[in-house]
Short mmCIF file of C-alpha atoms and ligand atoms in Angstrom, two decimals:
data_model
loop_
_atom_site.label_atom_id
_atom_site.label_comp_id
_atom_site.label_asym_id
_atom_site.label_seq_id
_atom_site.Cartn_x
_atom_site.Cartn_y
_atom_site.Cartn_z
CA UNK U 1170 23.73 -21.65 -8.86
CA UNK U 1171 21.40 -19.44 -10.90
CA UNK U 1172 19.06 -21.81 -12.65
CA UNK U 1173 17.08 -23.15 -14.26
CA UNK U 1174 15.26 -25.26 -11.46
CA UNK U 1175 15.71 -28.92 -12.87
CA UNK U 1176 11.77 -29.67 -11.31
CA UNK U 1177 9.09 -27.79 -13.59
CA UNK U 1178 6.64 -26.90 -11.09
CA UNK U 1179 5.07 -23.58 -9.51
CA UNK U 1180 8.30 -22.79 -7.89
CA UNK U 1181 10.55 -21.37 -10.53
CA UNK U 1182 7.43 -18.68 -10.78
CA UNK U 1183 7.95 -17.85 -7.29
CA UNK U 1184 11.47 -17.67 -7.21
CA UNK U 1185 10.94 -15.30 -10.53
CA UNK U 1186 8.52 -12.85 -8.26
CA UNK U 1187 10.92 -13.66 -5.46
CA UNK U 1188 14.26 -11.96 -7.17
CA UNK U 1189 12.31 -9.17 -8.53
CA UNK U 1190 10.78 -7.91 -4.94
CA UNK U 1191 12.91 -6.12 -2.25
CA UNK U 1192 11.66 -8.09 0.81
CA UNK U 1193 10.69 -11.40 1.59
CA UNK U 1194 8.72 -12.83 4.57
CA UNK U 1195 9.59 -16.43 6.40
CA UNK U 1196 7.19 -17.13 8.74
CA UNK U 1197 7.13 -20.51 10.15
CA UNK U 1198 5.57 -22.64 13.52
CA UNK U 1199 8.10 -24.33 15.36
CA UNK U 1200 8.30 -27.86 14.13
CA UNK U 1201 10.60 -29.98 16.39
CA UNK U 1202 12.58 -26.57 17.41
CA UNK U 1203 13.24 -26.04 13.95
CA UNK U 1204 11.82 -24.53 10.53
CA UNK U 1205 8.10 -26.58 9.27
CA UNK U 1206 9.30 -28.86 6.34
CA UNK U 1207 6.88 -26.79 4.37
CA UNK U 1208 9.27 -23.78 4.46
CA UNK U 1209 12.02 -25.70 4.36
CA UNK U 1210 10.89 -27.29 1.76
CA UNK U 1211 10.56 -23.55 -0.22
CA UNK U 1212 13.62 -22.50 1.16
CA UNK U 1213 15.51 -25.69 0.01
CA UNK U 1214 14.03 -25.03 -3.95
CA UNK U 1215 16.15 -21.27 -3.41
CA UNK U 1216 19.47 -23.79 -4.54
CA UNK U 1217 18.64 -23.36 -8.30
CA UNK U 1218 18.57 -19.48 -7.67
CA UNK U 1219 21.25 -19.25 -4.75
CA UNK U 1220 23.89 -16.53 -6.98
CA UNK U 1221 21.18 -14.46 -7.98
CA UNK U 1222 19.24 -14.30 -4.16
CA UNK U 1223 22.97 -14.01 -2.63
CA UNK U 1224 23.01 -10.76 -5.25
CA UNK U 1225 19.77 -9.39 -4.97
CA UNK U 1226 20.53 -8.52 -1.11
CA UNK U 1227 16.67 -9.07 -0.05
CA UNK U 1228 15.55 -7.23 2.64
CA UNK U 1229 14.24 -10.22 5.59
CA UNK U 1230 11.21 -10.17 8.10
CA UNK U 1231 11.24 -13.66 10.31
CA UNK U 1232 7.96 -14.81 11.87
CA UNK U 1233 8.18 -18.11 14.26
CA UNK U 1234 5.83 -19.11 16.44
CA UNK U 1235 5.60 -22.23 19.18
CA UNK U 1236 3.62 -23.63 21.62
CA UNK U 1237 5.98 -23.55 24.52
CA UNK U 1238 7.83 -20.26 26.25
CA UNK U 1239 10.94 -21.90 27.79
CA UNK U 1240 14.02 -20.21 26.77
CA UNK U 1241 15.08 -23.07 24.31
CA UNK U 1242 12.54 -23.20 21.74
CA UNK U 1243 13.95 -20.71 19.69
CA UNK U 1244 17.68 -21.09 19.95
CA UNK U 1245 17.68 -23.69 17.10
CA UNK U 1246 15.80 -21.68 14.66
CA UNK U 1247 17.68 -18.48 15.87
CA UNK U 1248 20.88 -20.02 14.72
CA UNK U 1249 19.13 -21.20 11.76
CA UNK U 1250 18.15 -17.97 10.76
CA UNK U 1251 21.49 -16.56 11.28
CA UNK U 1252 23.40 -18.23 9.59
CA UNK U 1253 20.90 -18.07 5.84
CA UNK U 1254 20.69 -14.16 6.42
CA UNK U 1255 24.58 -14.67 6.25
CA UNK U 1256 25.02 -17.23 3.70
CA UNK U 1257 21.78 -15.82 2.02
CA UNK U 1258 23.17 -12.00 1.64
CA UNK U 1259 19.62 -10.95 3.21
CA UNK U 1260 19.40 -7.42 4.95
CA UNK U 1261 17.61 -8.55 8.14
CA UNK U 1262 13.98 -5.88 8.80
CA UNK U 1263 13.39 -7.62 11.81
CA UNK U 1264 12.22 -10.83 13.78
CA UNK U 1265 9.17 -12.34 15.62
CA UNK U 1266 9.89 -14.88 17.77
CA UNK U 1267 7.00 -15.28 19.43
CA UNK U 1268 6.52 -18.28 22.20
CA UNK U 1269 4.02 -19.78 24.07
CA UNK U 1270 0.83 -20.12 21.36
CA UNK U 1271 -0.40 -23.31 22.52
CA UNK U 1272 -4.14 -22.57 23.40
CA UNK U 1273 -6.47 -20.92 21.14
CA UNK U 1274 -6.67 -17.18 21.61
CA UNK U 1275 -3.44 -16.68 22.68
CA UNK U 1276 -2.60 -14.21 19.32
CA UNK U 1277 -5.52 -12.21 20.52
CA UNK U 1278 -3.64 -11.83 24.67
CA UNK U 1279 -0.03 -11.81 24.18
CA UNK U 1280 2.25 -8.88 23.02
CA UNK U 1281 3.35 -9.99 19.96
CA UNK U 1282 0.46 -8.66 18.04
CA UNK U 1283 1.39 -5.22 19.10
CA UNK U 1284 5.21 -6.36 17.94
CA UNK U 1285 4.30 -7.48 14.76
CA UNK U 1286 2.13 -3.99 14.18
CA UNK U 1287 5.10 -2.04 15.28
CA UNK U 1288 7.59 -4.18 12.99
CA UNK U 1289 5.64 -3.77 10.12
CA UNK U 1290 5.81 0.21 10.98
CA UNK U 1291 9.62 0.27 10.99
CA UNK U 1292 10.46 -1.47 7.58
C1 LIG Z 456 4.71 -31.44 13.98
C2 LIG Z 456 4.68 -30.39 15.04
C3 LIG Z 456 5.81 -30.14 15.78
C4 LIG Z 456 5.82 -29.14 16.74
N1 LIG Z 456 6.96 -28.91 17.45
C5 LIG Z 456 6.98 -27.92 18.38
C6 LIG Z 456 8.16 -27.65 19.14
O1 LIG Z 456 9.21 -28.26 18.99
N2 LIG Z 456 8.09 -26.67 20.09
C7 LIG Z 456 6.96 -25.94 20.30
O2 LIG Z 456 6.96 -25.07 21.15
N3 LIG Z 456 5.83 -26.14 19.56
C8 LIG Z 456 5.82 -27.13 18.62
N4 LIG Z 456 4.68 -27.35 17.90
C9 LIG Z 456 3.54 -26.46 18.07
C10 LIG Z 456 3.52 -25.33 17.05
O3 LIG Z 456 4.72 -24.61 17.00
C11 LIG Z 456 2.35 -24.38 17.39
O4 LIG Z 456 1.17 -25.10 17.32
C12 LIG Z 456 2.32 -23.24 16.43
O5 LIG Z 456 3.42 -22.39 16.60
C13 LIG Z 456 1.07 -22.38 16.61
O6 LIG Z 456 0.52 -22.24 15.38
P1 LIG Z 456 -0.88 -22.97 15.03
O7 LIG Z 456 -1.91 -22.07 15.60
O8 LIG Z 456 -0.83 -22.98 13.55
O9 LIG Z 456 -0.84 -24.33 15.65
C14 LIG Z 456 4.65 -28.37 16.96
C15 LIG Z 456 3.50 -28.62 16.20
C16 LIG Z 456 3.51 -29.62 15.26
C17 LIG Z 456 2.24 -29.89 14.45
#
């Protein structure tokens, strides 16, 4: 699929800056131990452009967070994620999968902060 978008709204512009950067950024909460329907519903609105994304071989940084820290929360996503950078052609950077944010503060105390600084670093 390489367009045009059959809905004229703001999102054929974005998809337009999308295909001419290098990199692009999901970052998402954990909604039901998946992606927020938000990005989802951006991500979905990538069908019009799928040929040309699959081409462009964007480089990927993943951001999740959730509230909880058991070892499930992010299995869902993580195969999620997988399985776009696949079908999706994108170079993967790096991810944040960072748990337990369910108090206010808690981006201030945990190490993520200091992940995120150093993932930003390496790309
Ligand atoms: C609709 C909804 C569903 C959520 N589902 C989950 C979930 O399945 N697991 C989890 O750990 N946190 C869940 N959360 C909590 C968010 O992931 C958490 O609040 C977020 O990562 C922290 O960002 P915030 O500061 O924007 O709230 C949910 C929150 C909302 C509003």
């Amino acid at each position: 699929m390489n367009g045009p978008c059959v809905f004229n709204d703001d999102m054929p512009k974005i998809l337009d800056t999308i295909l001419e950067s290098d990199m692009i950024v999901f970052a998402t909460p954990i909604y039901y131990f998946g992606f927020s329907a938000q990005i989802k519903s951006a991500i979905d609105r990538f069908y019009s452009r799928n040929g040309k994304i699959q081409n462009k071989h964007l480089k990927l940084v993943f951001i999740a967070t959730a509230w909880n820290h058991d070892e499930q929360v992010m299995s869902g996503i993580e195969k999620h994620i997988d399985i776009l950078i696949d079908y999706l052609n994108l170079d993967n950077q790096g991810m944040l999968l960072a748990k337990g944010y369910g108090y206010t503060g808690a981006s201030t105390e945990k190490q993520y902060m200091e992940e995120a600084y150093h993932l930003g670093q390496s790309i």
